[in-house]
PDB file of C-alpha atoms in Angstrom:
ATOM      1  CA  MET A   1      53.442   6.886  82.736  1.00 46.00           C
ATOM      2  CA  ALA A   2      56.278   4.470  83.450  1.00 43.00           C
ATOM      3  CA  GLY A   3      55.763   2.550  80.206  1.00 42.00           C
ATOM      4  CA  SER A   4      56.325   5.635  78.111  1.00 72.00           C
ATOM      5  CA  GLY A   5      59.383   6.761  80.039  1.00 89.00           C
ATOM      6  CA  GLU A   6      57.421   9.642  81.530  1.00 95.00           C
ATOM      7  CA  ARG A   7      57.108  10.161  85.266  1.00 96.00           C
ATOM      8  CA  ALA A   8      55.825  12.879  87.535  1.00 97.00           C
ATOM      9  CA  ARG A   9      55.168  13.594  91.182  1.00 97.00           C
ATOM     10  CA  HIS A  10      53.025  16.506  92.372  1.00 97.00           C
ATOM     11  CA  TRP A  11      53.072  17.028  96.125  1.00 97.00           C
ATOM     12  CA  GLN A  12      53.061  19.374  99.103  1.00 96.00           C
ATOM     13  CA  TYR A  13      55.340  19.707 102.120  1.00 97.00           C
ATOM     14  CA  THR A  14      53.684  20.723 105.374  1.00 95.00           C
ATOM     15  CA  GLU A  15      56.575  23.006 106.319  1.00 96.00           C
ATOM     16  CA  LEU A  16      56.124  25.037 103.105  1.00 97.00           C
ATOM     17  CA  PRO A  17      52.501  26.187 103.350  1.00 96.00           C
ATOM     18  CA  GLY A  18      51.090  27.797 100.231  1.00 97.00           C
ATOM     19  CA  VAL A  19      53.545  26.038  97.913  1.00 98.00           C
ATOM     20  CA  ASP A  20      52.967  23.110  95.535  1.00 98.00           C
ATOM     21  CA  LEU A  21      55.901  21.040  94.285  1.00 98.00           C
ATOM     22  CA  LEU A  22      56.488  19.066  91.101  1.00 98.00           C
ATOM     23  CA  ARG A  23      59.212  16.847  89.717  1.00 98.00           C
ATOM     24  CA  ALA A  24      58.632  15.420  86.235  1.00 98.00           C
ATOM     25  CA  ARG A  25      60.010  14.074  83.004  1.00 98.00           C
ATOM     26  CA  TYR A  26      57.747  14.359  79.974  1.00 98.00           C
ATOM     27  CA  ILE A  27      58.305  13.243  76.395  1.00 97.00           C
ATOM     28  CA  ARG A  28      54.962  13.253  74.606  1.00 95.00           C
ATOM     29  CA  LYS A  29      53.034  15.127  77.281  1.00 95.00           C
ATOM     30  CA  THR A  30      51.001  18.106  76.079  1.00 96.00           C
ATOM     31  CA  PHE A  31      49.482  20.614  78.473  1.00 97.00           C
ATOM     32  CA  VAL A  32      46.356  22.277  77.120  1.00 96.00           C
ATOM     33  CA  ARG A  33      45.799  25.990  77.568  1.00 96.00           C
ATOM     34  CA  HIS A  34      45.212  26.544  81.265  1.00 97.00           C
ATOM     35  CA  THR A  35      46.011  28.768  84.222  1.00 97.00           C
ATOM     36  CA  HIS A  36      47.295  28.385  87.792  1.00 97.00           C
ATOM     37  CA  GLU A  37      46.184  30.187  90.912  1.00 96.00           C
ATOM     38  CA  ASN A  38      49.821  30.171  92.044  1.00 98.00           C
ATOM     39  CA  PHE A  39      53.050  31.288  90.399  1.00 98.00           C
ATOM     40  CA  VAL A  40      54.884  28.750  88.232  1.00 98.00           C
ATOM     41  CA  ILE A  41      58.664  28.534  88.708  1.00 98.00           C
ATOM     42  CA  ALA A  42      59.833  25.614  86.562  1.00 98.00           C
ATOM     43  CA  ALA A  43      63.565  24.836  86.505  1.00 98.00           C
ATOM     44  CA  ILE A  44      64.583  22.904  83.383  1.00 98.00           C
ATOM     45  CA  ALA A  45      67.246  20.251  84.015  1.00 98.00           C
ATOM     46  CA  ASP A  46      67.370  18.591  80.570  1.00 97.00           C
ATOM     47  CA  GLY A  47      65.718  18.993  77.186  1.00 98.00           C
ATOM     48  CA  VAL A  48      63.505  21.855  76.091  1.00 98.00           C
ATOM     49  CA  GLU A  49      59.980  22.898  77.022  1.00 98.00           C
ATOM     50  CA  VAL A  50      57.890  24.991  74.657  1.00 98.00           C
ATOM     51  CA  PHE A  51      54.910  26.851  76.050  1.00 98.00           C
ATOM     52  CA  HIS A  52      52.585  29.346  74.432  1.00 97.00           C
ATOM     53  CA  HIS A  53      52.477  32.471  76.553  1.00 96.00           C
ATOM     54  CA  GLY A  54      51.144  35.842  75.536  1.00 91.00           C
ATOM     55  CA  SER A  55      51.336  36.225  71.778  1.00 89.00           C
ATOM     56  CA  GLY A  56      53.803  33.453  70.943  1.00 95.00           C
ATOM     57  CA  ASP A  57      55.766  30.359  71.847  1.00 97.00           C
ATOM     58  CA  GLN A  58      58.461  30.523  74.497  1.00 98.00           C
ATOM     59  CA  TYR A  59      61.417  28.113  74.710  1.00 98.00           C
ATOM     60  CA  ALA A  60      63.073  27.076  77.974  1.00 98.00           C
ATOM     61  CA  GLY A  61      66.119  24.815  77.744  1.00 98.00           C
ATOM     62  CA  ALA A  62      68.440  23.281  80.319  1.00 98.00           C
ATOM     63  CA  GLY A  63      69.620  25.933  82.781  1.00 98.00           C
ATOM     64  CA  ALA A  64      66.583  28.151  82.179  1.00 98.00           C
ATOM     65  CA  LEU A  65      63.372  28.789  84.091  1.00 98.00           C
ATOM     66  CA  ALA A  66      59.840  28.929  82.753  1.00 98.00           C
ATOM     67  CA  LEU A  67      58.015  31.598  84.765  1.00 98.00           C
ATOM     68  CA  VAL A  68      54.249  32.121  84.697  1.00 98.00           C
ATOM     69  CA  ASN A  69      52.251  34.566  86.785  1.00 98.00           C
ATOM     70  CA  PRO A  70      48.952  33.528  88.413  1.00 97.00           C
ATOM     71  CA  ASP A  71      45.846  33.378  86.209  1.00 95.00           C
ATOM     72  CA  THR A  72      47.945  33.641  83.033  1.00 96.00           C
ATOM     73  CA  PRO A  73      46.875  31.269  80.216  1.00 97.00           C
ATOM     74  CA  HIS A  74      49.673  29.070  78.861  1.00 97.00           C
ATOM     75  CA  THR A  75      50.313  25.641  77.368  1.00 98.00           C
ATOM     76  CA  GLY A  76      53.232  23.199  77.503  1.00 98.00           C
ATOM     77  CA  ARG A  77      54.927  20.584  75.314  1.00 97.00           C
ATOM     78  CA  ALA A  78      58.302  19.137  74.432  1.00 98.00           C
ATOM     79  CA  GLY A  79      60.569  21.206  72.207  1.00 97.00           C
ATOM     80  CA  VAL A  80      62.903  18.313  71.319  1.00 97.00           C
ATOM     81  CA  PRO A  81      62.235  14.592  70.671  1.00 97.00           C
ATOM     82  CA  GLU A  82      63.663  13.539  74.041  1.00 96.00           C
ATOM     83  CA  GLY A  83      61.236  15.824  75.885  1.00 97.00           C
ATOM     84  CA  TRP A  84      62.167  17.759  78.987  1.00 98.00           C
ATOM     85  CA  ARG A  85      62.951  17.095  82.647  1.00 98.00           C
ATOM     86  CA  TYR A  86      62.348  19.681  85.337  1.00 98.00           C
ATOM     87  CA  GLY A  87      61.487  20.515  88.896  1.00 98.00           C
ATOM     88  CA  ALA A  88      58.984  23.210  89.796  1.00 98.00           C
ATOM     89  CA  VAL A  89      57.684  25.150  92.763  1.00 98.00           C
ATOM     90  CA  TYR A  90      54.297  26.847  92.751  1.00 98.00           C
ATOM     91  CA  PRO A  91      54.241  29.522  95.494  1.00 98.00           C
ATOM     92  CA  SER A  92      50.951  31.278  96.163  1.00 98.00           C
ATOM     93  CA  PRO A  93      50.547  35.009  95.440  1.00 97.00           C
ATOM     94  CA  GLU A  94      50.571  35.599  99.195  1.00 97.00           C
ATOM     95  CA  VAL A  95      53.903  33.801  99.621  1.00 98.00           C
ATOM     96  CA  VAL A  96      55.532  35.752  96.778  1.00 98.00           C
ATOM     97  CA  ALA A  97      54.066  39.059  97.967  1.00 97.00           C
ATOM     98  CA  GLY A  98      55.447  38.464 101.468  1.00 97.00           C
ATOM     99  CA  ILE A  99      58.925  37.710 100.144  1.00 98.00           C
ATOM    100  CA  ALA A 100      58.814  40.717  97.811  1.00 97.00           C
ATOM    101  CA  ALA A 101      57.817  43.047 100.648  1.00 96.00           C
ATOM    102  CA  GLU A 102      60.790  41.922 102.736  1.00 96.00           C
ATOM    103  CA  THR A 103      63.491  41.760 100.087  1.00 96.00           C
ATOM    104  CA  THR A 104      62.637  44.023  97.134  1.00 96.00           C
ATOM    105  CA  THR A 105      61.450  47.530  96.365  1.00 95.00           C
ATOM    106  CA  ILE A 106      58.628  46.382  94.085  1.00 95.00           C
ATOM    107  CA  ARG A 107      55.451  48.349  94.693  1.00 91.00           C
ATOM    108  CA  GLY A 108      52.055  46.894  93.938  1.00 91.00           C
ATOM    109  CA  THR A 109      51.410  43.230  93.150  1.00 94.00           C
ATOM    110  CA  PRO A 110      54.750  41.550  92.352  1.00 97.00           C
ATOM    111  CA  GLY A 111      55.213  39.279  89.357  1.00 97.00           C
ATOM    112  CA  PHE A 112      57.609  38.164  86.651  1.00 98.00           C
ATOM    113  CA  VAL A 113      58.309  40.370  83.639  1.00 97.00           C
ATOM    114  CA  SER A 114      59.608  37.762  81.171  1.00 97.00           C
ATOM    115  CA  PRO A 115      58.348  34.161  80.923  1.00 98.00           C
ATOM    116  CA  VAL A 116      61.851  32.722  80.352  1.00 98.00           C
ATOM    117  CA  LEU A 117      65.022  33.446  82.288  1.00 98.00           C
ATOM    118  CA  ASP A 118      68.404  31.812  81.652  1.00 98.00           C
ATOM    119  CA  ASP A 119      69.887  31.447  85.133  1.00 98.00           C
ATOM    120  CA  PRO A 120      71.501  28.091  86.062  1.00 98.00           C
ATOM    121  CA  TYR A 121      72.129  29.357  89.595  1.00 98.00           C
ATOM    122  CA  THR A 122      68.417  29.707  90.371  1.00 98.00           C
ATOM    123  CA  VAL A 123      67.672  26.472  88.536  1.00 98.00           C
ATOM    124  CA  ALA A 124      70.008  24.772  91.026  1.00 98.00           C
ATOM    125  CA  LEU A 125      68.260  26.502  93.948  1.00 98.00           C
ATOM    126  CA  VAL A 126      64.845  25.198  92.853  1.00 98.00           C
ATOM    127  CA  HIS A 127      66.103  21.622  92.674  1.00 98.00           C
ATOM    128  CA  GLN A 128      67.728  22.051  96.078  1.00 98.00           C
ATOM    129  CA  VAL A 129      64.338  23.097  97.476  1.00 98.00           C
ATOM    130  CA  LEU A 130      62.818  19.866  96.186  1.00 98.00           C
ATOM    131  CA  ARG A 131      65.639  17.744  97.589  1.00 98.00           C
ATOM    132  CA  ALA A 132      65.326  19.444 100.966  1.00 98.00           C
ATOM    133  CA  THR A 133      61.616  18.598 101.121  1.00 97.00           C
ATOM    134  CA  ASP A 134      62.408  14.974 100.217  1.00 96.00           C
ATOM    135  CA  GLU A 135      64.837  14.841 103.131  1.00 97.00           C
ATOM    136  CA  GLY A 136      62.510  16.560 105.585  1.00 97.00           C
ATOM    137  CA  ASN A 137      64.827  19.538 106.024  1.00 98.00           C
ATOM    138  CA  ALA A 138      62.307  22.291 106.689  1.00 98.00           C
ATOM    139  CA  LEU A 139      64.893  24.965 107.447  1.00 98.00           C
ATOM    140  CA  ALA A 140      66.738  24.377 104.181  1.00 98.00           C
ATOM    141  CA  ALA A 141      63.560  24.142 102.084  1.00 98.00           C
ATOM    142  CA  ASP A 142      62.149  27.391 103.427  1.00 98.00           C
ATOM    143  CA  THR A 143      65.467  29.235 103.193  1.00 98.00           C
ATOM    144  CA  LEU A 144      66.281  28.100  99.657  1.00 98.00           C
ATOM    145  CA  LEU A 145      62.781  28.888  98.425  1.00 98.00           C
ATOM    146  CA  ARG A 146      63.023  32.449  99.757  1.00 98.00           C
ATOM    147  CA  VAL A 147      66.471  32.917  98.229  1.00 98.00           C
ATOM    148  CA  ALA A 148      65.252  31.636  94.854  1.00 98.00           C
ATOM    149  CA  VAL A 149      62.122  33.812  94.767  1.00 98.00           C
ATOM    150  CA  THR A 150      64.062  36.882  95.904  1.00 98.00           C
ATOM    151  CA  ARG A 151      66.670  36.374  93.202  1.00 98.00           C
ATOM    152  CA  LEU A 152      64.016  35.931  90.501  1.00 98.00           C
ATOM    153  CA  LEU A 153      62.152  39.059  91.581  1.00 98.00           C
ATOM    154  CA  ARG A 154      65.357  41.105  91.616  1.00 97.00           C
ATOM    155  CA  LEU A 155      66.451  39.831  88.195  1.00 98.00           C
ATOM    156  CA  ASN A 156      63.092  39.592  86.459  1.00 98.00           C
ATOM    157  CA  GLY A 157      60.433  41.092  88.696  1.00 97.00           C
ATOM    158  CA  GLY A 158      58.102  44.042  88.608  1.00 96.00           C
ATOM    159  CA  PRO A 159      54.568  45.109  89.498  1.00 95.00           C
ATOM    160  CA  LEU A 160      51.811  43.255  87.693  1.00 92.00           C
ATOM    161  CA  PRO A 161      49.436  45.450  85.709  1.00 83.00           C
ATOM    162  CA  GLN A 162      46.089  45.942  87.357  1.00 76.00           C
ATOM    163  CA  ARG A 163      43.125  44.608  85.435  1.00 66.00           C
ATOM    164  CA  VAL A 164      40.444  47.262  85.224  1.00 64.00           C
ATOM    165  CA  VAL A 165      37.074  46.424  83.720  1.00 58.00           C
ATOM    166  CA  ARG A 166      36.235  49.404  81.528  1.00 72.00           C
ATOM    167  CA  THR A 167      34.637  48.256  78.281  1.00 85.00           C
ATOM    168  CA  ALA A 168      31.144  46.896  77.836  1.00 87.00           C
ATOM    169  CA  GLY A 169      32.647  43.674  76.485  1.00 90.00           C
ATOM    170  CA  ALA A 170      34.785  43.204  79.592  1.00 91.00           C
ATOM    171  CA  ARG A 171      31.776  43.731  81.826  1.00 93.00           C
ATOM    172  CA  ILE A 172      29.789  41.147  79.855  1.00 95.00           C
ATOM    173  CA  ALA A 173      32.679  38.679  80.120  1.00 96.00           C
ATOM    174  CA  ALA A 174      32.818  39.175  83.881  1.00 95.00           C
ATOM    175  CA  ARG A 175      29.078  38.538  84.168  1.00 97.00           C
ATOM    176  CA  ALA A 176      29.386  35.422  82.016  1.00 98.00           C
ATOM    177  CA  ARG A 177      32.204  34.136  84.211  1.00 97.00           C
ATOM    178  CA  ALA A 178      30.070  34.598  87.318  1.00 97.00           C
ATOM    179  CA  VAL A 179      27.285  32.563  85.730  1.00 98.00           C
ATOM    180  CA  LEU A 180      29.664  29.755  84.755  1.00 98.00           C
ATOM    181  CA  GLU A 181      31.154  29.644  88.243  1.00 97.00           C
ATOM    182  CA  GLU A 182      27.682  29.403  89.771  1.00 97.00           C
ATOM    183  CA  ARG A 183      26.413  26.830  87.271  1.00 97.00           C
ATOM    184  CA  MET A 184      29.627  24.878  86.809  1.00 97.00           C
ATOM    185  CA  ALA A 185      28.011  21.444  86.957  1.00 95.00           C
ATOM    186  CA  GLU A 186      25.221  22.383  84.526  1.00 96.00           C
ATOM    187  CA  PRO A 187      26.361  25.325  82.395  1.00 97.00           C
ATOM    188  CA  PRO A 188      24.149  26.900  79.727  1.00 97.00           C
ATOM    189  CA  THR A 189      24.973  26.789  76.029  1.00 97.00           C
ATOM    190  CA  LEU A 190      26.910  29.697  74.565  1.00 97.00           C
ATOM    191  CA  GLU A 191      23.776  30.877  72.776  1.00 97.00           C
ATOM    192  CA  ARG A 192      21.673  30.719  75.940  1.00 97.00           C
ATOM    193  CA  LEU A 193      24.339  32.456  78.002  1.00 98.00           C
ATOM    194  CA  ALA A 194      24.690  35.219  75.438  1.00 97.00           C
ATOM    195  CA  ALA A 195      20.919  35.708  75.230  1.00 98.00           C
ATOM    196  CA  ASP A 196      20.613  35.940  79.009  1.00 97.00           C
ATOM    197  CA  LEU A 197      23.305  38.646  78.978  1.00 97.00           C
ATOM    198  CA  GLY A 198      21.708  40.548  76.128  1.00 96.00           C
ATOM    199  CA  THR A 199      24.411  39.996  73.528  1.00 97.00           C
ATOM    200  CA  SER A 200      25.251  37.695  70.617  1.00 97.00           C
ATOM    201  CA  SER A 201      27.166  34.445  70.793  1.00 97.00           C
ATOM    202  CA  PHE A 202      30.120  35.721  68.759  1.00 97.00           C
ATOM    203  CA  ALA A 203      30.290  38.993  70.676  1.00 97.00           C
ATOM    204  CA  LEU A 204      30.400  37.055  73.967  1.00 97.00           C
ATOM    205  CA  LEU A 205      33.050  34.700  72.586  1.00 97.00           C
ATOM    206  CA  ARG A 206      35.279  37.618  71.525  1.00 96.00           C
ATOM    207  CA  ALA A 207      34.791  39.432  74.820  1.00 96.00           C
ATOM    208  CA  TYR A 208      35.606  36.321  76.859  1.00 97.00           C
ATOM    209  CA  ARG A 209      38.776  35.620  74.896  1.00 95.00           C
ATOM    210  CA  ASP A 210      39.893  39.211  75.316  1.00 92.00           C
ATOM    211  CA  ALA A 211      39.240  39.198  79.061  1.00 93.00           C
ATOM    212  CA  TYR A 212      40.478  35.741  80.083  1.00 94.00           C
ATOM    213  CA  GLY A 213      42.648  34.506  77.212  1.00 93.00           C
ATOM    214  CA  MET A 214      40.413  31.491  76.540  1.00 96.00           C
ATOM    215  CA  PRO A 215      36.939  30.822  75.149  1.00 97.00           C
ATOM    216  CA  PRO A 216      34.243  30.072  77.749  1.00 98.00           C
ATOM    217  CA  HIS A 217      34.315  26.289  77.307  1.00 97.00           C
ATOM    218  CA  ALA A 218      38.112  26.093  77.784  1.00 97.00           C
ATOM    219  CA  TRP A 219      37.945  28.428  80.779  1.00 97.00           C
ATOM    220  CA  LEU A 220      35.185  26.254  82.279  1.00 98.00           C
ATOM    221  CA  THR A 221      37.296  23.086  81.972  1.00 98.00           C
ATOM    222  CA  ASP A 222      40.183  24.872  83.678  1.00 98.00           C
ATOM    223  CA  ALA A 223      37.873  26.108  86.453  1.00 98.00           C
ATOM    224  CA  ARG A 224      36.413  22.624  86.934  1.00 98.00           C
ATOM    225  CA  VAL A 225      39.880  21.159  87.424  1.00 98.00           C
ATOM    226  CA  ARG A 226      40.713  23.900  89.957  1.00 97.00           C
ATOM    227  CA  ARG A 227      37.575  23.115  91.948  1.00 98.00           C
ATOM    228  CA  ALA A 228      38.220  19.385  91.677  1.00 98.00           C
ATOM    229  CA  ARG A 229      41.682  19.957  93.174  1.00 97.00           C
ATOM    230  CA  ARG A 230      40.128  21.685  96.175  1.00 96.00           C
ATOM    231  CA  LEU A 231      37.705  18.792  96.647  1.00 97.00           C
ATOM    232  CA  LEU A 232      40.505  16.233  96.378  1.00 97.00           C
ATOM    233  CA  ASP A 233      42.501  18.232  98.926  1.00 95.00           C
ATOM    234  CA  THR A 234      39.653  17.830 101.417  1.00 94.00           C
ATOM    235  CA  GLY A 235      39.433  14.067 100.867  1.00 95.00           C
ATOM    236  CA  THR A 236      36.601  13.825  98.343  1.00 97.00           C
ATOM    237  CA  ALA A 237      36.938  10.703  96.196  1.00 97.00           C
ATOM    238  CA  PRO A 238      37.913  11.403  92.551  1.00 97.00           C
ATOM    239  CA  ALA A 239      34.664   9.902  91.222  1.00 97.00           C
ATOM    240  CA  GLU A 240      32.596  12.143  93.503  1.00 98.00           C
ATOM    241  CA  ALA A 241      34.701  15.198  92.675  1.00 98.00           C
ATOM    242  CA  ALA A 242      34.236  14.540  88.957  1.00 98.00           C
ATOM    243  CA  VAL A 243      30.445  14.640  89.175  1.00 97.00           C
ATOM    244  CA  ALA A 244      30.429  17.568  91.607  1.00 97.00           C
ATOM    245  CA  VAL A 245      32.290  19.866  89.193  1.00 98.00           C
ATOM    246  CA  GLY A 246      30.388  18.791  86.085  1.00 97.00           C
ATOM    247  CA  PHE A 247      32.518  16.105  84.446  1.00 97.00           C
ATOM    248  CA  THR A 248      30.658  13.066  83.123  1.00 95.00           C
ATOM    249  CA  ASP A 249      32.593  10.550  85.196  1.00 96.00           C
ATOM    250  CA  GLN A 250      36.029   9.896  86.700  1.00 96.00           C
ATOM    251  CA  PRO A 251      37.721   9.013  83.373  1.00 97.00           C
ATOM    252  CA  HIS A 252      36.519  12.380  82.049  1.00 97.00           C
ATOM    253  CA  LEU A 253      38.107  14.093  85.070  1.00 98.00           C
ATOM    254  CA  ASN A 254      41.267  11.983  84.715  1.00 97.00           C
ATOM    255  CA  ARG A 255      41.795  13.114  81.125  1.00 97.00           C
ATOM    256  CA  HIS A 256      41.441  16.823  81.774  1.00 97.00           C
ATOM    257  CA  PHE A 257      43.158  16.765  85.169  1.00 98.00           C
ATOM    258  CA  SER A 258      46.277  15.112  83.736  1.00 97.00           C
ATOM    259  CA  ARG A 259      46.405  17.570  80.820  1.00 96.00           C
ATOM    260  CA  ILE A 260      46.384  20.534  83.209  1.00 97.00           C
ATOM    261  CA  VAL A 261      47.973  19.415  86.499  1.00 97.00           C
ATOM    262  CA  GLY A 262      50.399  16.893  85.017  1.00 96.00           C
ATOM    263  CA  VAL A 263      49.388  13.859  87.113  1.00 96.00           C
ATOM    264  CA  PRO A 264      46.124  11.880  87.446  1.00 97.00           C
ATOM    265  CA  PRO A 265      43.743  12.909  90.253  1.00 97.00           C
ATOM    266  CA  GLY A 266      44.322   9.658  92.166  1.00 96.00           C
ATOM    267  CA  ALA A 267      48.086  10.180  92.313  1.00 96.00           C
ATOM    268  CA  TYR A 268      47.540  13.844  93.208  1.00 97.00           C
ATOM    269  CA  GLN A 269      45.274  12.930  96.118  1.00 96.00           C
ATOM    270  CA  ARG A 270      47.554  10.175  97.436  1.00 94.00           C
ATOM    271  CA  GLU A 271      50.366  12.706  97.849  1.00 93.00           C
ATOM    272  CA  ARG A 272      48.003  15.016  99.759  1.00 86.00           C
ATOM    273  CA  LYS A 273      47.033  12.130 102.036  1.00 82.00           C
ATOM    274  CA  ASN A 274      50.700  11.382 102.679  1.00 74.00           C
ATOM    275  CA  VAL A 275      51.170  14.982 103.836  1.00 71.00           C
ATOM    276  CA  GLN A 276      48.095  14.878 106.065  1.00 62.00           C
ATOM    277  CA  ASP A 277      49.169  11.579 107.606  1.00 67.00           C
ATOM    278  CA  GLY A 278      52.596  12.995 108.349  1.00 58.00           C
ATOM    279  CA  SER A 279      54.207   9.937 106.825  1.00 45.00           C
ATOM    280  CA  ARG A 280      56.981  11.909 105.119  1.00 43.00           C
ATOM    281  CA  GLY A 281      59.798  14.023 106.419  1.00 42.00           C
ATOM    282  CA  LEU A 282      62.708  13.894 108.819  1.00 39.00           C
ATOM    283  CA  VAL A 283      63.139  16.242 111.728  1.00 38.00           C
ATOM    284  CA  LEU A 284      66.875  16.680 111.211  1.00 39.00           C
ATOM    285  CA  PRO A 285      68.806  17.235 107.993  1.00 41.00           C
ATOM    286  CA  SER A 286      70.391  14.117 106.554  1.00 41.00           C
ATOM    287  CA  GLU A 287      74.128  13.624 106.477  1.00 42.00           C
ATOM    288  CA  ALA A 288      74.034  13.561 102.674  1.00 44.00           C
ATOM    289  CA  TRP A 289      72.318  16.941 102.576  1.00 41.00           C
ATOM    290  CA  GLN A 290      74.809  18.473 105.011  1.00 41.00           C
ATOM    291  CA  ASN A 291      77.716  17.130 102.970  1.00 44.00           C
ATOM    292  CA  ARG A 292      76.278  18.737  99.852  1.00 48.00           C
ATOM    293  CA  GLN A 293      75.933  22.058 101.616  1.00 43.00           C
ATOM    294  CA  PHE A 294      79.559  21.998 102.805  1.00 39.00           C
ATOM    295  CA  SER A 295      80.665  21.074  99.279  1.00 46.00           C
ATOM    296  CA  GLN A 296      78.640  23.911  97.759  1.00 47.00           C
ATOM    297  CA  GLN A 297      80.076  26.385 100.221  1.00 40.00           C
ATOM    298  CA  ALA A 298      83.573  25.400  99.159  1.00 39.00           C
ATOM    299  CA  HIS A 299      83.042  24.709  95.461  1.00 44.00           C
ATOM    300  CA  GLY A 300      79.447  25.741  94.714  1.00 44.00           C
ATOM    301  CA  PRO A 301      78.123  28.079  92.044  1.00 43.00           C
ATOM    302  CA  THR A 302      79.030  31.257  93.904  1.00 39.00           C
ATOM    303  CA  ALA A 303      80.969  32.438  90.902  1.00 41.00           C
ATOM    304  CA  GLN A 304      77.745  32.302  88.929  1.00 45.00           C
ATOM    305  CA  ALA A 305      75.895  34.461  91.414  1.00 43.00           C
ATOM    306  CA  GLY A 306      77.418  37.554  89.887  1.00 45.00           C
ATOM    307  CA  ARG A 307      76.613  36.547  86.311  1.00 50.00           C
ATOM    308  CA  THR A 308      74.003  38.518  84.434  1.00 52.00           C
ATOM    309  CA  PRO A 309      71.278  36.081  83.349  1.00 62.00           C
ATOM    310  CA  ARG A 310      69.801  36.308  79.903  1.00 57.00           C
ATOM    311  CA  VAL A 311      66.139  37.236  79.737  1.00 56.00           C
ATOM    312  CA  ARG A 312      64.644  36.110  76.468  1.00 55.00           C
ATOM    313  CA  LYS A 313      61.601  38.148  75.593  1.00 45.00           C
ATOM    314  CA  ASN A 314      61.262  37.146  71.936  1.00 44.00           C
ATOM    315  CA  PRO A 315      62.892  33.738  71.420  1.00 42.00           C
ATOM    316  CA  THR A 316      63.072  32.416  67.903  1.00 39.00           C
ATOM    317  CA  GLY A 317      63.850  28.796  68.683  1.00 42.00           C
ATOM    318  CA  PRO A 318      64.925  26.285  71.281  1.00 38.00           C
ATOM    319  CA  SER A 319      67.728  27.319  73.559  1.00 37.00           C
ATOM    320  CA  SER A 320      70.804  25.175  73.454  1.00 36.00           C
ATOM    321  CA  GLY A 321      71.546  26.325  77.011  1.00 36.00           C
ATOM    322  CA  THR A 322      73.940  24.643  79.387  1.00 34.00           C
ATOM    323  CA  ARG A 323      73.220  21.583  81.417  1.00 35.00           C
ATOM    324  CA  SER A 324      71.629  22.422  84.747  1.00 34.00           C
ATOM    325  CA  GLU A 325      74.006  22.234  87.653  1.00 35.00           C
ATOM    326  CA  SER A 326      71.251  20.831  89.821  1.00 35.00           C
ATOM    327  CA  GLY A 327      71.710  17.294  88.625  1.00 36.00           C
ATOM    328  CA  SER A 328      68.784  14.903  88.728  1.00 38.00           C
ATOM    329  CA  PRO A 329      65.680  16.594  90.108  1.00 41.00           C
TER     330      PRO A 329
END
C-alpha cells in the first residue's frame, strides 16, 4: 500500500489478551459489508471515515470515534478526498464485559448505543494505548485501555438487545447459517439450500437479510475470512488457509481478507508470528513515554475530561470536528 500513500498495521500485544490493534491511513480503501467478533473502537486522527451502520451512513471526523458492537454489519470508506487516518482497538466481548462489571452499572450484555461519539479525550487515550504497546509498556497499555473503555461505556453505553428467534423466517435463517458453517468449503446453491429447508429462494434470502444483515453469500465470505484468521493465528500458511475455508486460491483470500480486515493475510500473520516469537516489547517504560506522561499530568487534556461529548445519532454529513490531540497514531 506504500505506493498509494496508504499504510496499515494490524497486530496483537501479548500483555493485552483478547484485544486486536490497528493503526492505518486509507485513501481509496473500501471495506465491504462485514462484521467483527470483537468490539470496534476506532479513533479518528485526521480526515473523515464514512461507514454504513444500521439504516444509514455514519460520519466520523477527527476527534471522533467510530464504535461498532460485535456481529454488527457495517462498511467503511473515505468521506473526504484525503481519506482518513486512525488508530483502533478491538477488545473481545469478554474484555468489555469484565470492565463493565467493575466500573459501570450496566446490566446485561454491555455495548455502545451510538456508532459515532465526538470525544477527543478518548481519541487521545486510544492512541496512547497503541503507543504504549509499541514501547512495551504493559502497565500503561492495560491501564489506558481500561480507562478508555470505561469512559466510552459511561458516556455511550447500555445493554445490548437480546436476539430472540421467534418467527419462522428467523428459524429458517438460523438453520441455513448452520448449514453454511458446516459446509463452508463447499456450500450449496441458494436454490438447493432453500429446497433442503423447505422454503423458496427469495423467502430464504429475505429471512437471512433480516436475521444477519447480509445475504447468505456475503455472510459466507465474512465467515470464511473469520475462519481464515483463526487458521493464520495457529500458523497455517495463507495458501492452505484459503483452500481450507473455501476460497479458490490465495489471491482470492487476499482480496477478500484485505477488504474486511484491512491488511493482506501475509502481513496479518507476520505480526502474529512476531508476538509469538516475543520479538517485540520492552520490559520497562521508555524515557520518552514517561516524559509524555509527566507532561500530560501537568498540561494534558484534563480540562476536556469534564466536557460533554456529542453523540451523533443521525448525522447528515461529514463532521468538521477538531484535530485529534493524539498526534500521529
